[in-house]
Tab-separated table of C-alpha atoms in Angstrom:
chain	number	residue	atom	x	y	z
A	23	UNK	CA	30.383	-0.105	20.279
A	24	UNK	CA	29.924	2.704	17.834
A	25	UNK	CA	30.236	6.583	17.889
A	26	UNK	CA	28.165	8.603	15.477
A	27	UNK	CA	30.736	10.428	13.135
A	28	UNK	CA	27.974	12.034	10.763
A	29	UNK	CA	24.283	12.412	11.243
A	30	UNK	CA	21.573	13.925	9.031
A	31	UNK	CA	18.192	13.099	8.083
A	32	UNK	CA	19.139	10.767	5.406
A	33	UNK	CA	22.519	9.453	6.226
A	34	UNK	CA	24.493	8.315	9.208
A	35	UNK	CA	28.040	7.162	9.738
A	36	UNK	CA	28.977	5.521	12.889
A	37	UNK	CA	32.586	4.584	13.817
A	38	UNK	CA	32.991	0.851	14.815
A	39	UNK	CA	35.855	-0.213	16.998
A	40	UNK	CA	35.313	-3.921	17.162
A	41	UNK	CA	35.842	-4.902	14.508
A	42	UNK	CA	37.318	-1.755	13.167
A	43	UNK	CA	35.245	0.075	10.636
A	44	UNK	CA	32.198	2.079	9.893
A	45	UNK	CA	28.437	1.416	10.115
A	46	UNK	CA	26.549	3.153	7.202
A	47	UNK	CA	22.752	3.852	7.694
A	48	UNK	CA	20.380	5.433	5.207
A	49	UNK	CA	20.946	6.496	1.819
A	50	UNK	CA	24.055	7.685	-0.106
A	51	UNK	CA	23.879	9.618	-3.353
A	52	UNK	CA	25.772	12.646	-4.701
A	53	UNK	CA	24.842	14.809	-1.830
A	54	UNK	CA	26.413	12.500	0.554
A	55	UNK	CA	29.532	11.334	-1.522
A	56	UNK	CA	31.865	13.926	0.153
A	57	UNK	CA	30.796	12.759	3.502
A	58	UNK	CA	31.370	9.023	2.667
A	59	UNK	CA	34.699	9.629	1.133
A	60	UNK	CA	35.952	11.771	4.297
A	61	UNK	CA	34.840	9.122	6.613
A	62	UNK	CA	36.278	6.172	4.389
A	63	UNK	CA	39.682	8.026	4.377
A	64	UNK	CA	39.528	8.455	8.021
A	65	UNK	CA	38.772	4.688	8.523
A	66	UNK	CA	41.527	3.814	6.190
A	67	UNK	CA	44.003	5.945	8.031
A	68	UNK	CA	42.812	4.896	11.485
A	69	UNK	CA	44.916	1.859	11.330
A	70	UNK	CA	43.767	-1.766	12.164
A	71	UNK	CA	43.979	-4.590	10.009
A	72	UNK	CA	40.879	-5.249	7.587
A	73	UNK	CA	38.180	-2.402	7.283
A	74	UNK	CA	34.611	-3.651	8.364
A	75	UNK	CA	31.707	-1.809	6.573
A	76	UNK	CA	28.407	-2.789	8.146
A	77	UNK	CA	26.000	-1.839	5.487
A	78	UNK	CA	23.072	-3.934	6.722
A	79	UNK	CA	21.105	-0.446	7.210
A	80	UNK	CA	22.161	1.051	4.176
A	81	UNK	CA	18.908	1.343	2.176
A	82	UNK	CA	20.390	2.821	-0.872
A	83	UNK	CA	23.784	3.643	-2.505
A	84	UNK	CA	24.341	5.003	-5.848
A	85	UNK	CA	27.134	3.800	-8.386
A	86	UNK	CA	29.401	6.553	-7.550
A	87	UNK	CA	29.197	5.797	-3.866
A	88	UNK	CA	29.726	2.229	-4.524
A	89	UNK	CA	32.777	3.203	-6.828
A	90	UNK	CA	34.261	5.147	-3.591
A	91	UNK	CA	33.974	1.797	-1.507
A	92	UNK	CA	35.684	-0.167	-4.300
A	93	UNK	CA	38.488	2.583	-4.647
A	94	UNK	CA	38.881	2.260	-0.898
A	95	UNK	CA	39.340	-1.447	-1.132
A	96	UNK	CA	42.014	-0.627	-3.743
A	97	UNK	CA	44.007	1.603	-1.448
A	98	UNK	CA	43.746	-0.936	1.407
A	99	UNK	CA	45.142	-3.708	-0.909
A	100	UNK	CA	48.463	-1.618	-1.269
A	101	UNK	CA	48.670	-2.444	2.623
A	102	UNK	CA	47.703	-6.116	2.362
A	103	UNK	CA	44.447	-5.140	3.958
A	104	UNK	CA	41.012	-6.159	2.813
A	105	UNK	CA	37.424	-4.700	3.059
A	106	UNK	CA	34.674	-6.443	4.343
A	107	UNK	CA	31.151	-5.365	3.287
A	108	UNK	CA	28.636	-6.674	6.210
A	109	UNK	CA	25.363	-7.837	5.185
A	110	UNK	CA	24.341	-5.579	2.153
A	111	UNK	CA	20.593	-5.549	1.387
A	112	UNK	CA	19.381	-6.918	-2.140
A	113	UNK	CA	19.313	-3.507	-3.754
A	114	UNK	CA	22.882	-2.647	-2.707
A	115	UNK	CA	24.068	-6.097	-4.018
A	116	UNK	CA	22.310	-5.486	-7.255
A	117	UNK	CA	24.281	-2.280	-7.907
A	118	UNK	CA	27.454	-4.440	-7.177
A	119	UNK	CA	26.377	-7.191	-9.532
A	120	UNK	CA	25.172	-5.058	-12.466
A	121	UNK	CA	28.600	-3.313	-12.491
A	122	UNK	CA	30.528	-6.678	-12.242
A	123	UNK	CA	32.126	-5.244	-9.067
A	124	UNK	CA	30.981	-8.247	-6.968
A	125	UNK	CA	33.928	-10.189	-7.439
A	126	UNK	CA	36.272	-7.394	-7.187
A	127	UNK	CA	39.735	-8.304	-5.685
A	128	UNK	CA	40.081	-7.501	-2.064
A	129	UNK	CA	36.530	-7.172	-1.177
A	130	UNK	CA	34.805	-9.841	1.038
A	131	UNK	CA	31.023	-9.776	1.133
A	132	UNK	CA	29.351	-11.306	4.193
A	133	UNK	CA	25.669	-12.659	3.544
A	134	UNK	CA	23.057	-10.195	2.650
A	135	UNK	CA	20.071	-9.668	4.843
A	136	UNK	CA	17.667	-11.182	2.576
A	137	UNK	CA	15.466	-8.260	2.500
A	138	UNK	CA	14.405	-6.406	-0.679
B	8	UNK	CA	49.248	-3.491	-28.486
B	9	UNK	CA	46.588	-4.005	-30.945
B	10	UNK	CA	43.523	-1.480	-30.956
B	11	UNK	CA	40.097	-1.814	-32.061
B	12	UNK	CA	39.575	-2.829	-35.638
B	13	UNK	CA	35.852	-2.528	-36.852
B	14	UNK	CA	34.846	-3.305	-40.352
B	15	UNK	CA	31.618	-3.741	-42.129
B	16	UNK	CA	31.061	-6.441	-44.511
B	17	UNK	CA	28.093	-6.112	-47.150
B	18	UNK	CA	27.130	-9.222	-48.796
B	19	UNK	CA	24.399	-10.413	-51.011
B	20	UNK	CA	24.640	-14.258	-51.217
B	21	UNK	CA	25.740	-17.177	-48.775
B	22	UNK	CA	28.756	-17.519	-50.813
B	23	UNK	CA	29.726	-13.968	-50.450
B	24	UNK	CA	29.187	-14.208	-46.647
B	25	UNK	CA	31.370	-17.294	-46.282
B	26	UNK	CA	34.009	-15.729	-48.512
B	27	UNK	CA	34.547	-13.147	-46.097
B	28	UNK	CA	33.602	-15.235	-42.511
B	29	UNK	CA	35.591	-18.437	-43.282
B	30	UNK	CA	39.006	-16.666	-43.712
B	31	UNK	CA	38.078	-14.448	-40.781
B	32	UNK	CA	37.475	-17.273	-38.401
B	33	UNK	CA	40.085	-19.687	-39.653
B	34	UNK	CA	42.719	-17.077	-39.400
B	35	UNK	CA	41.720	-16.346	-35.735
B	36	UNK	CA	41.872	-20.107	-34.900
B	37	UNK	CA	45.421	-20.551	-36.533
B	38	UNK	CA	46.537	-17.652	-34.378
B	39	UNK	CA	44.941	-19.322	-31.258
B	40	UNK	CA	42.751	-16.154	-30.742
B	41	UNK	CA	39.307	-16.322	-29.236
B	42	UNK	CA	36.710	-16.324	-32.116
B	43	UNK	CA	33.253	-15.475	-31.444
B	44	UNK	CA	30.590	-15.599	-34.165
B	45	UNK	CA	27.438	-13.701	-33.332
B	46	UNK	CA	25.127	-14.029	-36.432
B	47	UNK	CA	21.792	-15.284	-37.640
B	48	UNK	CA	20.879	-19.023	-37.334
B	49	UNK	CA	21.162	-19.194	-40.997
B	50	UNK	CA	24.718	-18.002	-41.042
B	51	UNK	CA	25.705	-20.048	-38.117
B	52	UNK	CA	24.476	-23.051	-39.866
B	53	UNK	CA	26.591	-22.138	-42.937
B	54	UNK	CA	29.751	-21.673	-40.816
B	55	UNK	CA	29.104	-24.832	-38.719
B	56	UNK	CA	28.915	-26.733	-41.962
B	57	UNK	CA	31.962	-25.458	-43.746
B	58	UNK	CA	34.169	-25.579	-40.530
B	59	UNK	CA	33.357	-29.301	-39.985
B	60	UNK	CA	35.507	-30.645	-37.255
B	61	UNK	CA	36.710	-27.355	-36.247
B	62	UNK	CA	33.309	-25.771	-35.526
B	63	UNK	CA	33.732	-26.748	-31.794
B	64	UNK	CA	36.716	-24.417	-31.589
B	65	UNK	CA	34.555	-21.377	-32.324
B	66	UNK	CA	32.383	-19.555	-29.684
B	67	UNK	CA	29.144	-18.766	-31.021
B	68	UNK	CA	25.800	-16.667	-30.130
B	69	UNK	CA	22.699	-16.616	-31.913
B	70	UNK	CA	22.604	-12.723	-32.456
B	71	UNK	CA	19.153	-11.907	-31.534
B	72	UNK	CA	19.824	-13.073	-27.945
B	73	UNK	CA	23.546	-11.634	-27.576
B	74	UNK	CA	22.587	-8.300	-26.174
B	75	UNK	CA	18.910	-7.678	-26.922
B	76	UNK	CA	19.269	-3.748	-26.655
B	77	UNK	CA	22.330	-1.696	-27.958
B	78	UNK	CA	23.445	-1.119	-24.328
B	79	UNK	CA	23.249	-4.759	-23.607
B	80	UNK	CA	25.019	-5.556	-26.841
B	81	UNK	CA	28.099	-3.456	-26.081
B	82	UNK	CA	28.289	-5.028	-22.479
B	83	UNK	CA	27.877	-8.568	-24.176
B	84	UNK	CA	31.070	-7.718	-26.249
B	85	UNK	CA	32.780	-6.373	-23.300
B	86	UNK	CA	31.925	-9.573	-21.350
B	87	UNK	CA	33.561	-11.503	-24.132
B	88	UNK	CA	36.662	-9.751	-24.133
B	89	UNK	CA	37.055	-9.717	-20.419
B	90	UNK	CA	36.619	-13.417	-20.207
B	91	UNK	CA	39.039	-14.076	-23.065
B	92	UNK	CA	41.531	-11.846	-21.278
B	93	UNK	CA	41.173	-13.616	-17.898
B	94	UNK	CA	41.886	-16.919	-19.423
B	95	UNK	CA	45.443	-18.330	-18.638
B	96	UNK	CA	46.814	-17.902	-22.189
B	97	UNK	CA	45.866	-14.273	-22.513
B	98	UNK	CA	45.148	-13.667	-26.251
B	99	UNK	CA	46.953	-10.701	-28.110
B	100	UNK	CA	43.553	-10.051	-30.234
B	101	UNK	CA	39.942	-11.352	-30.080
B	102	UNK	CA	37.974	-11.671	-32.993
B	103	UNK	CA	34.218	-10.989	-33.265
B	104	UNK	CA	31.951	-11.551	-36.146
B	105	UNK	CA	28.869	-9.334	-35.245
B	106	UNK	CA	25.817	-9.298	-37.299
B	107	UNK	CA	22.958	-7.483	-35.682
B	108	UNK	CA	19.278	-8.286	-36.362
B	109	UNK	CA	18.260	-5.299	-38.634
B	110	UNK	CA	15.069	-6.672	-40.325
B	111	UNK	CA	11.695	-5.787	-38.692
B	112	UNK	CA	13.162	-2.939	-36.372
B	113	UNK	CA	11.294	0.333	-35.979
B	114	UNK	CA	12.838	3.425	-37.252
B	115	UNK	CA	13.841	4.612	-33.790
B	116	UNK	CA	15.399	1.193	-33.073
B	117	UNK	CA	17.407	1.363	-36.288
B	118	UNK	CA	18.761	4.693	-35.274
B	119	UNK	CA	19.613	3.378	-32.018
B	120	UNK	CA	21.645	0.475	-33.375
B	121	UNK	CA	23.305	2.626	-36.118
B	122	UNK	CA	24.404	4.839	-33.362
B	123	UNK	CA	25.691	1.978	-31.304
B	124	UNK	CA	27.749	0.901	-34.360
B	125	UNK	CA	29.365	4.318	-34.515
B	126	UNK	CA	29.736	4.218	-30.818
B	127	UNK	CA	31.840	1.108	-30.794
B	128	UNK	CA	34.648	2.982	-32.580
B	129	UNK	CA	34.815	5.028	-29.538
B	130	UNK	CA	34.259	2.795	-26.429
B	131	UNK	CA	36.304	-0.005	-27.561
B	132	UNK	CA	39.123	2.285	-29.197
B	133	UNK	CA	41.859	0.750	-26.936
B	134	UNK	CA	40.775	-2.861	-26.806
B	135	UNK	CA	42.545	-5.511	-29.149
B	136	UNK	CA	39.432	-6.572	-30.557
B	137	UNK	CA	38.871	-7.094	-34.451
B	138	UNK	CA	35.237	-7.034	-35.249
B	139	UNK	CA	33.635	-7.538	-38.637
B	140	UNK	CA	29.879	-6.595	-38.939
B	141	UNK	CA	28.166	-8.453	-41.668
B	142	UNK	CA	25.243	-6.625	-43.471
B	143	UNK	CA	23.185	-8.973	-45.517
B	144	UNK	CA	21.987	-6.801	-48.518
B	145	UNK	CA	19.242	-9.196	-49.347
B	146	UNK	CA	17.354	-8.348	-46.091
B	147	UNK	CA	18.638	-5.107	-44.462
B	148	UNK	CA	16.787	-1.897	-45.216
B	149	UNK	CA	18.637	0.727	-47.600
B	150	UNK	CA	19.057	3.223	-44.829
B	151	UNK	CA	20.943	0.721	-42.684
B	152	UNK	CA	23.129	-0.420	-45.772
B	153	UNK	CA	24.135	3.144	-46.348
B	154	UNK	CA	24.973	3.578	-42.621
B	155	UNK	CA	27.408	0.715	-42.785
B	156	UNK	CA	29.752	2.957	-44.646
B	157	UNK	CA	29.289	5.998	-42.216
B	158	UNK	CA	29.917	3.911	-39.001
B	159	UNK	CA	32.775	1.411	-39.951
B	160	UNK	CA	36.160	2.779	-41.288
B	161	UNK	CA	36.488	0.043	-43.779
B	162	UNK	CA	34.547	-2.586	-45.571
B	163	UNK	CA	35.563	-6.248	-46.346
B	164	UNK	CA	34.839	-8.268	-49.365
B	165	UNK	CA	36.131	-11.736	-49.063
B	166	UNK	CA	39.685	-11.172	-47.745
B	167	UNK	CA	39.848	-7.457	-49.345
B	168	UNK	CA	39.558	-4.370	-47.080
B	169	UNK	CA	38.254	-1.246	-48.813
B	170	UNK	CA	38.471	2.092	-46.875
B	171	UNK	CA	35.123	3.558	-46.353
B	172	UNK	CA	35.159	7.292	-47.690
B	173	UNK	CA	31.723	7.935	-46.093
B	174	UNK	CA	33.105	7.050	-42.429
B	175	UNK	CA	31.937	9.796	-40.271
B	176	UNK	CA	33.570	10.932	-36.915
B	177	UNK	CA	31.523	8.961	-34.339
B	178	UNK	CA	31.013	11.642	-31.954
B	179	UNK	CA	29.555	13.844	-34.740
B	180	UNK	CA	27.417	10.970	-35.867
B	181	UNK	CA	26.122	10.649	-32.376
B	182	UNK	CA	25.374	14.382	-31.885
B	183	UNK	CA	23.648	14.520	-35.399
B	184	UNK	CA	21.594	11.473	-34.390
B	185	UNK	CA	20.527	13.167	-31.132
B	186	UNK	CA	19.530	16.380	-32.873
B	187	UNK	CA	16.168	14.751	-34.101
B	188	UNK	CA	13.158	15.574	-31.755
B	189	UNK	CA	11.730	12.958	-29.588
B	190	UNK	CA	8.151	12.002	-29.579
B	191	UNK	CA	6.150	14.492	-27.802
B	192	UNK	CA	5.024	13.735	-24.420
B	193	UNK	CA	1.176	13.340	-23.777
B	194	UNK	CA	-0.869	16.179	-22.382
B	195	UNK	CA	-1.106	14.656	-18.930
B	196	UNK	CA	2.138	13.940	-17.257
B	197	UNK	CA	3.182	13.601	-13.601
B	198	UNK	CA	5.977	16.128	-12.580
B	199	UNK	CA	8.498	16.719	-9.724
B	200	UNK	CA	10.783	19.537	-9.264
B	201	UNK	CA	13.502	17.988	-7.279
B	202	UNK	CA	15.991	20.549	-7.400
B	203	UNK	CA	19.188	18.994	-6.145
B	204	UNK	CA	17.569	16.591	-3.863
B	205	UNK	CA	17.871	13.190	-5.846
B	206	UNK	CA	16.198	11.254	-3.159
B	207	UNK	CA	13.124	13.150	-4.029
B	208	UNK	CA	13.475	12.202	-7.658
B	209	UNK	CA	14.049	8.473	-6.743
B	210	UNK	CA	10.851	8.643	-4.510
B	211	UNK	CA	8.961	10.054	-7.425
B	212	UNK	CA	10.045	7.491	-9.962
B	213	UNK	CA	9.438	4.730	-7.376
B	214	UNK	CA	5.946	5.814	-6.638
B	215	UNK	CA	5.076	6.282	-10.225
B	216	UNK	CA	6.333	2.912	-11.322
B	217	UNK	CA	4.550	1.325	-8.533
B	218	UNK	CA	1.411	2.970	-9.271
B	219	UNK	CA	1.526	1.687	-12.845
B	220	UNK	CA	2.070	-1.982	-11.457
B	221	UNK	CA	5.775	-2.373	-11.964
B	222	UNK	CA	7.053	-4.886	-9.441
B	223	UNK	CA	9.014	-3.601	-6.393
B	224	UNK	CA	12.427	-4.846	-7.697
B	225	UNK	CA	12.029	-3.292	-11.202
B	226	UNK	CA	10.633	-0.013	-9.552
B	227	UNK	CA	13.835	0.108	-7.518
B	228	UNK	CA	15.854	-0.222	-10.562
B	229	UNK	CA	13.946	2.283	-12.300
B	230	UNK	CA	14.540	4.827	-9.466
B	231	UNK	CA	18.208	3.993	-9.472
B	232	UNK	CA	18.464	4.545	-13.223
B	233	UNK	CA	16.780	8.019	-12.943
B	234	UNK	CA	19.110	8.914	-9.903
B	235	UNK	CA	22.043	8.033	-11.852
B	236	UNK	CA	21.167	10.069	-14.778
B	237	UNK	CA	20.395	13.118	-12.480
B	238	UNK	CA	23.581	12.591	-10.646
B	239	UNK	CA	25.614	12.745	-13.880
B	240	UNK	CA	23.996	15.746	-15.066
B	241	UNK	CA	24.386	17.427	-11.700
B	242	UNK	CA	28.066	16.590	-11.877
B	243	UNK	CA	28.235	18.281	-15.325
B	244	UNK	CA	27.213	21.771	-14.036
B	245	UNK	CA	23.601	21.042	-13.593
B	246	UNK	CA	22.085	23.510	-11.323
B	247	UNK	CA	18.638	22.113	-10.493
B	248	UNK	CA	16.313	19.279	-11.943
B	249	UNK	CA	12.891	18.522	-12.625
B	250	UNK	CA	11.372	15.231	-14.071
B	251	UNK	CA	8.164	14.263	-15.651
B	252	UNK	CA	6.709	10.775	-15.887
B	253	UNK	CA	4.117	9.157	-18.304
B	254	UNK	CA	2.634	5.888	-19.413
B	255	UNK	CA	2.002	4.774	-22.877
B	256	UNK	CA	0.953	1.533	-24.699
B	257	UNK	CA	4.480	0.234	-24.633
B	258	UNK	CA	5.831	1.067	-21.195
B	259	UNK	CA	6.394	3.849	-18.835
B	260	UNK	CA	8.729	6.823	-19.593
B	261	UNK	CA	10.670	9.352	-17.245
B	262	UNK	CA	12.429	12.324	-18.411
B	263	UNK	CA	14.905	14.065	-16.284
B	264	UNK	CA	15.658	17.678	-17.304
B	265	UNK	CA	18.724	19.463	-15.502
B	266	UNK	CA	19.297	23.100	-16.299
B	267	UNK	CA	22.720	24.383	-16.831
B	268	UNK	CA	24.104	20.765	-17.409
B	269	UNK	CA	26.654	20.374	-20.271
B	270	UNK	CA	27.321	16.951	-21.799
B	271	UNK	CA	30.415	16.484	-23.739
B	272	UNK	CA	30.359	12.632	-24.418
B	273	UNK	CA	27.464	11.435	-26.269
B	274	UNK	CA	28.489	7.859	-25.420
B	275	UNK	CA	28.631	8.449	-21.794
B	276	UNK	CA	26.008	5.608	-21.419
B	277	UNK	CA	28.015	3.064	-23.267
B	278	UNK	CA	31.449	2.880	-21.490
B	279	UNK	CA	31.368	-0.375	-19.549
B	280	UNK	CA	32.534	0.042	-15.926
B	281	UNK	CA	35.425	-2.069	-16.613
B	282	UNK	CA	36.866	0.907	-18.586
B	283	UNK	CA	37.365	2.475	-15.155
B	284	UNK	CA	35.537	5.481	-16.181
B	285	UNK	CA	34.179	6.315	-12.645
B	286	UNK	CA	32.257	9.179	-13.938
B	287	UNK	CA	30.180	7.358	-16.455
B	288	UNK	CA	29.479	4.148	-14.570
B	289	UNK	CA	26.006	5.298	-13.465
B	290	UNK	CA	25.030	6.300	-16.908
B	291	UNK	CA	26.111	2.837	-17.946
B	292	UNK	CA	23.926	1.213	-15.412
B	293	UNK	CA	20.922	3.390	-16.252
B	294	UNK	CA	21.199	2.334	-19.890
B	295	UNK	CA	21.458	-1.312	-18.735
B	296	UNK	CA	18.151	-0.832	-16.928
B	297	UNK	CA	16.172	0.843	-19.486
B	298	UNK	CA	14.833	-0.380	-22.851
B	299	UNK	CA	15.794	3.015	-24.314
B	300	UNK	CA	17.854	6.019	-23.112
B	301	UNK	CA	17.843	9.138	-25.127
B	302	UNK	CA	19.754	12.437	-24.441
B	303	UNK	CA	18.520	15.916	-25.979
B	304	UNK	CA	19.909	19.498	-25.436
B	305	UNK	CA	17.025	21.598	-24.092
B	306	UNK	CA	17.185	25.195	-23.468
B	307	UNK	CA	20.222	25.963	-21.216
B	308	UNK	CA	20.567	22.275	-20.189
B	309	UNK	CA	20.017	18.785	-21.009
B	310	UNK	CA	17.232	16.253	-20.760
B	311	UNK	CA	17.563	12.391	-20.680
B	312	UNK	CA	14.465	10.262	-21.448
B	313	UNK	CA	14.369	6.744	-19.979
B	314	UNK	CA	11.757	4.118	-21.125
B	315	UNK	CA	11.056	1.021	-19.327
B	316	UNK	CA	8.692	-1.962	-19.989
B	317	UNK	CA	5.294	-1.469	-18.590
B	318	UNK	CA	3.310	-4.098	-16.739
B	319	UNK	CA	1.656	-5.118	-19.871
B	320	UNK	CA	5.003	-6.456	-21.147
B	321	UNK	CA	4.333	-10.128	-20.860
B	322	UNK	CA	7.869	-11.142	-21.196
B	323	UNK	CA	8.739	-9.017	-17.961
B	324	UNK	CA	5.584	-10.040	-16.137
B	325	UNK	CA	5.702	-13.784	-16.824
B	326	UNK	CA	9.598	-14.408	-17.038
B	327	UNK	CA	10.760	-17.881	-18.399
B	328	UNK	CA	10.813	-19.827	-15.256
B	329	UNK	CA	12.748	-22.659	-16.763
B	330	UNK	CA	15.389	-20.602	-18.385
B	331	UNK	CA	16.104	-18.818	-14.977
B	332	UNK	CA	16.244	-22.407	-13.138
B	333	UNK	CA	18.588	-23.662	-15.866
B	334	UNK	CA	20.893	-20.514	-15.430
B	335	UNK	CA	20.822	-20.655	-11.654
B	336	UNK	CA	22.241	-24.366	-11.697
C-alpha cells in the first residue's frame, strides 16, 4: 500500500507502510535533492524499525542524492536501525560501486532488477 | 598522527635508484608498515633481486597499470591506503614508492600528471602516507625533471633529504596550469542550452554519445559525468548552463559552461569519496569516468571539458574478456 507524498513530471515519492519506507520513482538530481532530503527525514522520524527504500523504478540518481541516502543510513545506525535498498537498477548500483559505497555499513541491498 | 610525506627522488643510474629505494623499503618492513612499490618493470626486477627472500613481503604494482589516468592513480593510492587501514593491525604509516611513466607522454598528458603530483600534497595532506616519487633522469623529459622540484617539498638522494627550494604552493600550481588555453573546438558542434534542468543536459549527452556509437552503458556514464559537473557548478553560484559536444579523432568531448559559477578548489575532482567531502564526490566520479577533465574560467563563469574514448578506441570496443573473466572469479 502506498500514498503519494510528492509528485512531479520527473520524480515521485510514495510512502510505504508495509514494510515501512518510501518508493522512489523517476530521476533524482540537484533539482530534487531538497525533496528527497525532506522525505527521507520524514521517513526516519516516522518510527518503525528498518527503513525500506523501493528504488526499483528509480531510473537515475546522482552522486549527491546517493550521498543523502548514505547519510540517512548513518542516522538510522545511531538508533540500531538499518536502511534497505530494494532492487536498484544497474545504473544506480554503478553509482554506489564507483564511489565504493556499496559496502557501506548499515545498508542492505536487495537484488537488482537486472535491467540496464 | 603522521601526515602525508611526499618526496621526489631524481636518480641517474640503477645503483642510485637502489641507494634510495632499498632503505625506504627495508625501513618500512622493519617497522611492519605496508610497503607498496609501484615502478617500472626494470626497477621492480632490481628491487626483487636485492631483497631476495624478503621480496614477498612487499606489495608491488607495475606502474603503468596502477592508475592509468591521473584520477585513477589517485584513486589507486587511496584504495591501497584504505585497504591497509582496514587490516587488523592498522599501521601508523603506509609507504609507497610511486614512479609514474613519463616517457612517451604527450605535452597535455605531462601537464596533467605534473598537476596531479602537486595535487597529492593537498588531497592526501591528512593521511599517514610516506610517498617517494622516483624520476629517472636518463629517460624523463627535462620539463618533467624540473617539475619534480616544484611539486614535491623535498628530494631524496640515498637516505638524505634535501628541501626543494622550488616547491610551489600546490593550489597556485594548479591555477597556473589551468590558465593555459585548451585546443579550440571545431567549427561544427552540437549545443544545448539546458538552463538549470540537468536532465536536459543528461539527455543531450546520452543522445550525442549514442549517435557516435558509444555503448549504452558508457553513454549512461558520460551523461552521469556531465550531470555531476553541471551540478557541482550549479551549487557554486551557477545561474544557467549550456553545453556543446563534438567528436574528434581520439574520442568525444563535452564542454559544460555555467555562468555565474565560482570555483575555489582546483582539486575538487581529486578528493576521493572516502575523504567524506560530500560536495566534491560527484566531481570525483566525473573524473573517474573521463579520460581527461579540464576546468577553465570563462567570462563570468567556469567551463569543464570532459573527454571520453570514442567508438574507434579498440581497447574499449574490444575489452579483454580473459582478464575480465579472471577478475570476476
